[in-house]
Amino acid sequence: MENKFSEVAAVLHLPHWPPQPDLIFWIALTLVLAALLGEFAQRLQLPRLLGYGAMGMVMSALGHSLADGGLRGTDRLLVDLALAVLLFELGSRVSLHWLRVNKLLWVASLAESAASFGAIFVVLRSFDFDAEEALAGSCVLGAAAGALAGRMAAETGSAGQVTERMIVFSALNLLYAVLLFKLMGGGLSLGRAGDWGEGVAQPLYTFAGAVLLAALLARAVEWVLRRSGLREENSALLVLGLLLLALSLARALALSTLLVPLMAGVLLRNRSPRPCIWPRHFGTAGGVLVLLLFVLVGAAWSWKAMVLGGVAAAALLVTRFLAKAVVLVGLARVSGIEAKQGLALAFTLSPVSATALVLLADLQRTLPDLAQRIAPVVLASTGLMVLLGPILVLVGLRMAKEHT
């Protein structure tokens, strides 16, 4: 029987028998199943991101986990593209005028970020990680899940003091984390090899280069906005193309793929008196990237990481949340909100997600030995937050009564 099928396949010029699905088939199947799971979650009045993350966990369980090799090749490219879209949108909602008017927002942002980094450092040290490992873990896991926050705000249609502070604090926290990460890398290079050139010049180059590229991107997008509205599909595609071009340059020049789109959005928002009304994720292409982003975050989950780093990750995440809650509740009234809103804000800022995986991948490229030692805790932390993260943000928005 098999020979007959092979003969028929040869007559029909089929390349393989039995047929072997290619990459397009698996991507399409992932999109369909993730979208169906997301719709099922939405019908249960839960975030669609739960469905996307669950699909990634299924992929991991079937042997397609990112935990072993990390973010590389096509997976890293897809994550960078999706994060660029979401972080650019996030940055475009950050009003520096608001921060200038209410300077205590800066104080609250710096305090909650410092408390988070410090809490992570202390917990990792208590689990017998050395100072270098604890510092690296603080940089990687201290980064807020800005893409998750922005996506949840868009999906729920939330608006109000907590939502706006979630957006601004997520953006600022990510900025602090990336800068601290680069300074840490330079400091470790200086301490290990005594190389002042790499220890000092590399962080300065990274920050200055990211600012320059972000400014060029913001100016280019502003030029497009002056000549046509983003409601036109062609203009939205042009902006998306500019964003992807800037991302490609950032990758080629070894600049932060997180800082460039985030800072470009901030610069664009604050160069114009009118806020930009973006088409949701720049249309269908951007929406596909967003779905794949959270599927890939779910695919980074693994039992091995949970066994090796699950206890430390759980302790770290709880302590990190408590540190944020103490600071944000304590500074709530002086910064213009109620204590309950401060607690709600702590819930929305508690997840870790794709940004931590990107920073871990960058650490694997520059300091692979250090990355290998902290990887189980980072992967276990993101794994715990695949399903818990969107729920925590939803709890915070509902507590603040800003969820529509």
CSV table of C-alpha atoms in Angstrom, one decimal:
chain,number,residue,atom,x,y,z
A,1,MET,CA,0.0,0.0,0.0
A,2,GLU,CA,2.8,2.4,0.9
A,3,ASN,CA,4.5,1.7,-2.4
A,4,LYS,CA,1.3,2.6,-4.3
A,5,PHE,CA,1.0,5.9,-2.4
A,6,SER,CA,4.6,6.6,-3.3
A,7,GLU,CA,3.9,5.9,-6.9
A,8,VAL,CA,0.9,8.2,-6.9
A,9,ALA,CA,3.0,10.9,-5.2
A,10,ALA,CA,5.7,10.6,-7.9
A,11,VAL,CA,3.1,10.9,-10.6
A,12,LEU,CA,1.7,14.1,-8.9
A,13,HIS,CA,5.2,15.4,-8.4
A,14,LEU,CA,4.7,15.7,-4.7
A,15,PRO,CA,8.1,16.5,-3.0
A,16,HIS,CA,7.6,14.3,0.0
A,17,TRP,CA,5.4,11.3,1.0
A,18,PRO,CA,3.9,11.5,3.5
A,19,PRO,CA,3.6,15.3,3.2
A,20,GLN,CA,5.9,17.3,5.5
A,21,PRO,CA,4.4,20.6,6.8
A,22,ASP,CA,6.8,23.5,6.4
A,23,LEU,CA,7.4,26.5,8.6
A,24,ILE,CA,4.4,28.5,7.2
A,25,PHE,CA,2.1,25.7,8.2
A,26,TRP,CA,3.3,25.7,11.8
A,27,ILE,CA,3.1,29.4,12.1
A,28,ALA,CA,-0.4,29.5,10.6
A,29,LEU,CA,-1.5,26.7,13.0
A,30,THR,CA,0.0,28.6,16.0
A,31,LEU,CA,-1.8,31.8,14.9
A,32,VAL,CA,-5.2,30.0,14.6
A,33,LEU,CA,-4.9,28.1,17.9
A,34,ALA,CA,-3.6,31.1,19.8
A,35,ALA,CA,-6.4,33.3,18.4
A,36,LEU,CA,-9.0,30.7,19.4
A,37,LEU,CA,-7.6,30.4,22.9
A,38,GLY,CA,-7.5,34.2,23.2
A,39,GLU,CA,-11.1,34.4,22.1
A,40,PHE,CA,-12.1,31.7,24.6
A,41,ALA,CA,-10.3,33.6,27.4
A,42,GLN,CA,-12.1,36.8,26.4
A,43,ARG,CA,-15.5,35.1,26.6
A,44,LEU,CA,-14.6,34.2,30.2
A,45,GLN,CA,-14.0,37.9,30.8
A,46,LEU,CA,-10.2,37.3,31.0
A,47,PRO,CA,-7.4,38.9,29.0
A,48,ARG,CA,-6.8,37.5,25.5
A,49,LEU,CA,-3.1,37.4,26.5
A,50,LEU,CA,-3.9,34.3,28.7
A,51,GLY,CA,-4.8,32.4,25.6
A,52,TYR,CA,-1.7,33.5,23.7
A,53,GLY,CA,0.5,32.6,26.6
A,54,ALA,CA,-1.3,29.2,27.1
A,55,MET,CA,-0.6,28.4,23.4
A,56,GLY,CA,3.1,29.1,24.0
A,57,MET,CA,3.1,26.8,27.1
A,58,VAL,CA,1.5,24.0,24.9
A,59,MET,CA,4.3,24.5,22.4
A,60,SER,CA,6.9,24.2,25.1
A,61,ALA,CA,5.3,21.0,26.5
A,62,LEU,CA,5.4,19.5,23.0
A,63,GLY,CA,9.1,20.1,22.7
A,64,HIS,CA,9.3,23.6,21.1
A,65,SER,CA,10.6,25.4,24.2
A,66,LEU,CA,12.8,28.5,24.1
A,67,ALA,CA,14.2,27.8,27.5
A,68,ASP,CA,17.2,25.7,26.4
A,69,GLY,CA,18.5,27.9,23.5
A,70,GLY,CA,17.1,31.2,24.6
A,71,LEU,CA,15.9,33.9,22.2
A,72,ARG,CA,17.9,33.4,19.0
A,73,GLY,CA,17.5,33.7,15.2
A,74,THR,CA,13.9,34.1,14.0
A,75,ASP,CA,12.4,34.0,17.5
A,76,ARG,CA,14.5,36.9,18.7
A,77,LEU,CA,13.7,38.9,15.5
A,78,LEU,CA,9.9,38.3,16.0
A,79,VAL,CA,10.2,39.4,19.7
A,80,ASP,CA,12.2,42.5,18.8
A,81,LEU,CA,9.7,43.5,16.1
A,82,ALA,CA,6.7,43.0,18.3
A,83,LEU,CA,8.3,44.8,21.3
A,84,ALA,CA,9.3,47.7,19.0
A,85,VAL,CA,5.6,48.2,18.0
A,86,LEU,CA,4.3,48.0,21.6
A,87,LEU,CA,7.1,50.1,23.2
A,88,PHE,CA,6.8,52.8,20.6
A,89,GLU,CA,3.1,53.0,21.4
A,90,LEU,CA,3.9,53.0,25.1
A,91,GLY,CA,6.4,55.8,24.8
A,92,SER,CA,4.0,57.9,22.8
A,93,ARG,CA,1.7,58.0,25.8
A,94,VAL,CA,4.3,59.3,28.2
A,95,SER,CA,3.8,63.0,28.9
A,96,LEU,CA,6.9,64.7,30.2
A,97,HIS,CA,4.8,67.8,31.0
A,98,TRP,CA,2.8,65.8,33.5
A,99,LEU,CA,6.1,64.7,35.1
A,100,ARG,CA,7.3,68.3,35.3
A,101,VAL,CA,4.1,69.5,36.8
A,102,ASN,CA,3.9,66.7,39.4
A,103,LYS,CA,7.6,66.1,40.3
A,104,LEU,CA,6.6,63.6,43.0
A,105,LEU,CA,5.8,61.2,40.1
A,106,TRP,CA,9.5,61.1,39.4
A,107,VAL,CA,10.2,60.5,43.1
A,108,ALA,CA,7.6,57.7,43.2
A,109,SER,CA,8.9,56.1,40.0
A,110,LEU,CA,12.5,56.2,41.2
A,111,ALA,CA,11.6,54.9,44.7
A,112,GLU,CA,9.5,51.9,43.5
A,113,SER,CA,12.1,51.0,40.9
A,114,ALA,CA,15.0,51.2,43.5
A,115,ALA,CA,12.9,49.2,45.9
A,116,SER,CA,12.2,46.5,43.3
A,117,PHE,CA,15.9,46.2,42.3
A,118,GLY,CA,17.0,46.1,45.9
A,119,ALA,CA,14.4,43.5,46.8
A,120,ILE,CA,15.5,41.2,43.9
A,121,PHE,CA,19.1,41.6,44.9
A,122,VAL,CA,18.5,40.7,48.5
A,123,VAL,CA,16.4,37.7,47.6
A,124,LEU,CA,18.9,36.3,45.2
A,125,ARG,CA,21.7,36.8,47.7
A,126,SER,CA,19.7,34.9,50.3
A,127,PHE,CA,19.5,32.0,47.8
A,128,ASP,CA,23.3,31.9,47.6
A,129,PHE,CA,23.8,33.8,44.4
A,130,ASP,CA,27.0,35.9,44.5
A,131,ALA,CA,27.0,39.7,44.2
A,132,GLU,CA,27.5,39.7,40.4
A,133,GLU,CA,24.7,37.2,39.8
A,134,ALA,CA,22.3,39.1,42.1
A,135,LEU,CA,23.1,42.4,40.4
A,136,ALA,CA,22.5,40.8,37.0
A,137,GLY,CA,19.3,39.3,38.1
A,138,SER,CA,18.2,42.7,39.5
A,139,CYS,CA,18.8,44.4,36.2
A,140,VAL,CA,17.0,41.7,34.2
A,141,LEU,CA,14.0,41.0,36.5
A,142,GLY,CA,13.7,44.6,37.6
A,143,ALA,CA,12.5,45.6,34.2
A,144,ALA,CA,8.8,46.3,34.1
A,145,ALA,CA,6.6,44.5,31.5
A,146,GLY,CA,5.9,47.6,29.5
A,147,ALA,CA,4.6,45.8,26.5
A,148,LEU,CA,2.2,43.8,28.7
A,149,ALA,CA,1.0,47.0,30.4
A,150,GLY,CA,0.4,48.8,27.2
A,151,ARG,CA,-1.4,45.9,25.6
A,152,MET,CA,-3.6,45.4,28.7
A,153,ALA,CA,-4.5,49.1,28.7
A,154,ALA,CA,-5.5,48.9,25.0
A,155,GLU,CA,-7.4,45.7,25.4
A,156,THR,CA,-9.4,46.7,28.4
A,157,GLY,CA,-10.0,50.3,27.3
A,158,SER,CA,-9.0,51.5,30.7
A,159,ALA,CA,-8.4,55.2,31.5
A,160,GLY,CA,-7.6,57.1,34.7
A,161,GLN,CA,-4.9,57.9,37.2
A,162,VAL,CA,-3.8,54.3,37.7
A,163,THR,CA,-3.7,53.5,34.0
A,164,GLU,CA,-1.7,56.6,33.1
A,165,ARG,CA,0.7,56.0,36.0
A,166,MET,CA,1.0,52.3,34.9
A,167,ILE,CA,2.1,53.5,31.4
A,168,VAL,CA,4.5,56.2,32.6
A,169,PHE,CA,6.0,54.1,35.4
A,170,SER,CA,6.5,51.1,33.1
A,171,ALA,CA,8.3,53.2,30.6
A,172,LEU,CA,10.5,54.9,33.2
A,173,ASN,CA,11.2,51.6,34.9
A,174,LEU,CA,12.3,50.0,31.7
A,175,LEU,CA,14.6,53.0,31.0
A,176,TYR,CA,16.2,52.6,34.4
A,177,ALA,CA,16.6,48.8,34.0
A,178,VAL,CA,18.3,49.0,30.6
A,179,LEU,CA,20.6,51.8,31.7
A,180,LEU,CA,21.5,49.9,34.8
A,181,PHE,CA,22.0,46.7,32.7
A,182,LYS,CA,24.5,48.5,30.4
A,183,LEU,CA,26.3,50.1,33.4
A,184,MET,CA,26.5,46.7,35.0
A,185,GLY,CA,28.0,45.2,31.8
A,186,GLY,CA,30.6,48.0,31.6
A,187,GLY,CA,31.4,47.7,35.3
A,188,LEU,CA,31.9,43.9,35.1
A,189,SER,CA,34.2,44.3,32.0
A,190,LEU,CA,36.2,46.9,33.9
A,191,GLY,CA,36.4,44.8,37.1
A,192,ARG,CA,37.3,41.5,35.3
A,193,ALA,CA,39.7,42.8,32.6
A,194,GLY,CA,40.5,46.3,33.7
A,195,ASP,CA,39.4,47.5,30.3
A,196,TRP,CA,38.5,51.2,30.8
A,197,GLY,CA,37.6,51.6,27.1
A,198,GLU,CA,35.0,48.9,27.2
A,199,GLY,CA,33.9,49.6,30.7
A,200,VAL,CA,33.1,53.3,30.1
A,201,ALA,CA,32.8,53.8,26.4
A,202,GLN,CA,30.4,50.9,25.7
A,203,PRO,CA,27.6,52.2,28.1
A,204,LEU,CA,28.0,55.8,26.8
A,205,TYR,CA,27.9,54.6,23.2
A,206,THR,CA,24.8,52.5,23.9
A,207,PHE,CA,22.9,55.4,25.5
A,208,ALA,CA,24.0,58.1,23.1
A,209,GLY,CA,23.5,56.0,20.1
A,210,ALA,CA,20.0,55.0,21.2
A,211,VAL,CA,19.1,58.6,21.9
A,212,LEU,CA,20.3,59.7,18.4
A,213,LEU,CA,18.6,56.9,16.6
A,214,ALA,CA,15.4,57.5,18.6
A,215,ALA,CA,15.5,61.2,17.7
A,216,LEU,CA,15.9,60.4,14.0
A,217,LEU,CA,13.0,58.0,14.1
A,218,ALA,CA,10.8,60.5,16.0
A,219,ARG,CA,11.6,63.2,13.5
A,220,ALA,CA,10.8,60.9,10.5
A,221,VAL,CA,7.5,59.8,12.0
A,222,GLU,CA,6.7,63.5,12.8
A,223,TRP,CA,7.3,64.3,9.1
A,224,VAL,CA,4.8,61.6,8.1
A,225,LEU,CA,2.2,62.9,10.5
A,226,ARG,CA,2.5,66.5,9.2
A,227,ARG,CA,1.6,65.3,5.7
A,228,SER,CA,-1.0,62.7,6.3
A,229,GLY,CA,-3.1,61.2,9.1
A,230,LEU,CA,-2.5,57.8,10.6
A,231,ARG,CA,-6.1,56.9,9.7
A,232,GLU,CA,-4.8,56.3,6.2
A,233,GLU,CA,-3.5,52.7,5.8
A,234,ASN,CA,-0.6,53.8,3.7
A,235,SER,CA,0.6,56.2,6.3
A,236,ALA,CA,0.3,53.7,9.1
A,237,LEU,CA,2.4,51.2,7.0
A,238,LEU,CA,5.0,53.9,6.3
A,239,VAL,CA,5.3,54.6,10.1
A,240,LEU,CA,5.6,50.8,10.7
A,241,GLY,CA,8.3,50.6,8.0
A,242,LEU,CA,10.2,53.5,9.6
A,243,LEU,CA,10.0,51.7,13.0
A,244,LEU,CA,11.3,48.4,11.6
A,245,LEU,CA,14.1,50.2,9.7
A,246,ALA,CA,15.2,51.9,13.0
A,247,LEU,CA,15.1,48.5,14.7
A,248,SER,CA,17.2,47.0,12.0
A,249,LEU,CA,19.8,49.7,12.5
A,250,ALA,CA,19.7,49.3,16.2
A,251,ARG,CA,20.5,45.6,15.8
A,252,ALA,CA,23.3,46.2,13.3
A,253,LEU,CA,24.9,48.9,15.6
A,254,ALA,CA,24.5,46.8,18.8
A,255,LEU,CA,22.2,49.4,20.4
A,256,SER,CA,19.3,48.5,22.7
A,257,THR,CA,16.3,47.3,20.8
A,258,LEU,CA,14.2,48.2,23.9
A,259,LEU,CA,15.4,51.8,24.3
A,260,VAL,CA,15.2,53.0,20.7
A,261,PRO,CA,11.5,52.5,20.1
A,262,LEU,CA,10.5,53.5,23.6
A,263,MET,CA,12.5,56.7,23.6
A,264,ALA,CA,11.4,57.5,20.0
A,265,GLY,CA,7.7,57.3,21.2
A,266,VAL,CA,8.5,59.6,24.2
A,267,LEU,CA,10.3,62.1,22.0
A,268,LEU,CA,7.5,62.1,19.4
A,269,ARG,CA,4.8,62.5,22.1
A,270,ASN,CA,6.5,65.5,23.7
A,271,ARG,CA,7.5,67.3,20.5
A,272,SER,CA,3.9,67.8,19.5
A,273,PRO,CA,1.2,69.5,21.6
A,274,ARG,CA,-1.4,66.9,20.2
A,275,PRO,CA,-1.2,63.3,21.3
A,276,CYS,CA,-1.0,60.8,18.5
A,277,ILE,CA,-4.0,58.5,18.0
A,278,TRP,CA,-2.4,55.3,16.7
A,279,PRO,CA,-4.2,52.6,14.7
A,280,ARG,CA,-4.2,49.6,17.0
A,281,HIS,CA,-0.8,48.0,16.7
A,282,PHE,CA,-0.5,49.6,13.2
A,283,GLY,CA,-3.0,47.3,11.7
A,284,THR,CA,-3.2,43.6,11.1
A,285,ALA,CA,0.6,43.0,10.7
A,286,GLY,CA,1.3,44.6,14.0
A,287,GLY,CA,-1.5,42.6,15.6
A,288,VAL,CA,0.0,39.3,14.4
A,289,LEU,CA,3.4,40.3,15.8
A,290,VAL,CA,1.8,41.1,19.2
A,291,LEU,CA,0.1,37.7,19.3
A,292,LEU,CA,3.3,35.9,18.4
A,293,LEU,CA,5.2,37.9,21.1
A,294,PHE,CA,3.1,36.5,23.9
A,295,VAL,CA,3.1,33.0,22.4
A,296,LEU,CA,6.9,33.1,22.4
A,297,VAL,CA,6.9,34.3,26.0
A,298,GLY,CA,4.8,31.3,26.9
A,299,ALA,CA,7.1,29.1,25.0
A,300,ALA,CA,10.0,30.1,27.2
A,301,TRP,CA,8.3,28.2,30.1
A,302,SER,CA,9.8,24.9,31.1
A,303,TRP,CA,9.6,22.3,33.9
A,304,LYS,CA,13.4,22.2,34.1
A,305,ALA,CA,13.6,26.0,34.9
A,306,MET,CA,10.7,25.6,37.4
A,307,VAL,CA,12.5,22.8,39.2
A,308,LEU,CA,15.9,24.6,39.3
A,309,GLY,CA,14.7,28.2,40.0
A,310,GLY,CA,11.0,28.0,40.8
A,311,VAL,CA,11.3,28.5,44.6
A,312,ALA,CA,13.7,31.5,44.2
A,313,ALA,CA,11.6,33.0,41.5
A,314,ALA,CA,8.4,32.8,43.6
A,315,ALA,CA,10.1,34.3,46.6
A,316,LEU,CA,11.6,37.0,44.3
A,317,LEU,CA,8.3,37.9,42.7
A,318,VAL,CA,6.4,38.1,46.0
A,319,THR,CA,9.1,40.3,47.6
A,320,ARG,CA,9.3,42.5,44.4
A,321,PHE,CA,5.5,43.1,44.6
A,322,LEU,CA,5.6,43.9,48.3
A,323,ALA,CA,8.4,46.4,47.8
A,324,LYS,CA,6.5,48.1,45.1
A,325,ALA,CA,3.3,48.1,47.2
A,326,VAL,CA,5.0,49.6,50.3
A,327,VAL,CA,6.5,52.4,48.3
A,328,LEU,CA,3.5,53.2,46.1
A,329,VAL,CA,1.0,53.1,48.9
A,330,GLY,CA,3.3,55.1,51.1
A,331,LEU,CA,3.7,57.8,48.5
A,332,ALA,CA,0.2,57.6,47.1
A,333,ARG,CA,-1.4,60.7,48.8
A,334,VAL,CA,1.6,63.0,48.4
A,335,SER,CA,1.7,62.1,44.7
A,336,GLY,CA,-2.0,62.8,44.2
A,337,ILE,CA,-3.8,59.4,44.5
A,338,GLU,CA,-5.5,57.4,47.2
A,339,ALA,CA,-3.8,54.5,49.0
A,340,LYS,CA,-6.1,52.0,47.4
A,341,GLN,CA,-5.0,53.4,44.0
A,342,GLY,CA,-1.4,53.0,45.0
A,343,LEU,CA,-2.0,49.3,45.8
A,344,ALA,CA,-3.8,48.9,42.5
A,345,LEU,CA,-0.8,50.5,40.7
A,346,ALA,CA,1.5,48.0,42.5
A,347,PHE,CA,-0.5,45.1,41.0
A,348,THR,CA,-0.3,46.5,37.5
A,349,LEU,CA,3.5,47.0,37.7
A,350,SER,CA,4.2,43.5,39.2
A,351,PRO,CA,4.5,41.3,36.1
A,352,VAL,CA,7.8,40.4,34.3
A,353,SER,CA,7.6,39.4,30.7
A,354,ALA,CA,9.3,39.7,27.3
A,355,THR,CA,11.6,42.5,28.3
A,356,ALA,CA,13.3,40.2,30.8
A,357,LEU,CA,13.8,37.6,28.1
A,358,VAL,CA,15.4,40.1,25.8
A,359,LEU,CA,17.8,41.4,28.5
A,360,LEU,CA,18.7,37.8,29.4
A,361,ALA,CA,19.4,37.1,25.7
A,362,ASP,CA,21.6,40.2,25.6
A,363,LEU,CA,23.4,39.0,28.7
A,364,GLN,CA,23.9,35.6,27.1
A,365,ARG,CA,25.7,37.3,24.2
A,366,THR,CA,28.0,39.5,26.3
A,367,LEU,CA,28.5,37.5,29.5
A,368,PRO,CA,27.4,33.9,28.8
A,369,ASP,CA,28.8,32.4,32.0
A,370,LEU,CA,26.9,34.9,34.2
A,371,ALA,CA,23.7,34.5,32.1
A,372,GLN,CA,23.8,30.7,32.4
A,373,ARG,CA,23.8,30.9,36.2
A,374,ILE,CA,20.8,33.2,36.5
A,375,ALA,CA,18.9,31.8,33.6
A,376,PRO,CA,16.8,29.3,35.6
A,377,VAL,CA,15.5,32.0,37.9
A,378,VAL,CA,14.7,34.4,35.1
A,379,LEU,CA,13.0,31.7,33.0
A,380,ALA,CA,11.0,30.5,36.1
A,381,SER,CA,10.0,34.1,36.9
A,382,THR,CA,8.7,34.7,33.4
A,383,GLY,CA,7.1,31.3,33.3
A,384,LEU,CA,5.1,32.0,36.5
A,385,MET,CA,4.0,35.3,35.0
A,386,VAL,CA,2.8,33.9,31.7
A,387,LEU,CA,-0.7,33.4,33.0
A,388,LEU,CA,-0.5,35.3,36.3
A,389,GLY,CA,0.9,38.5,34.8
A,390,PRO,CA,-2.2,39.6,32.8
A,391,ILE,CA,-4.5,38.6,35.7
A,392,LEU,CA,-2.5,40.8,38.1
A,393,VAL,CA,-2.8,43.8,35.8
A,394,LEU,CA,-6.5,43.1,35.4
A,395,VAL,CA,-6.9,42.9,39.2
A,396,GLY,CA,-5.2,46.3,39.5
A,397,LEU,CA,-7.3,48.0,36.9
A,398,ARG,CA,-10.5,46.6,38.4
A,399,MET,CA,-9.4,47.6,41.9
A,400,ALA,CA,-8.9,51.1,40.6
A,401,LYS,CA,-12.3,50.9,38.8
A,402,GLU,CA,-10.7,51.9,35.5
A,403,HIS,CA,-11.5,48.7,33.7
A,404,THR,CA,-14.3,49.1,31.1
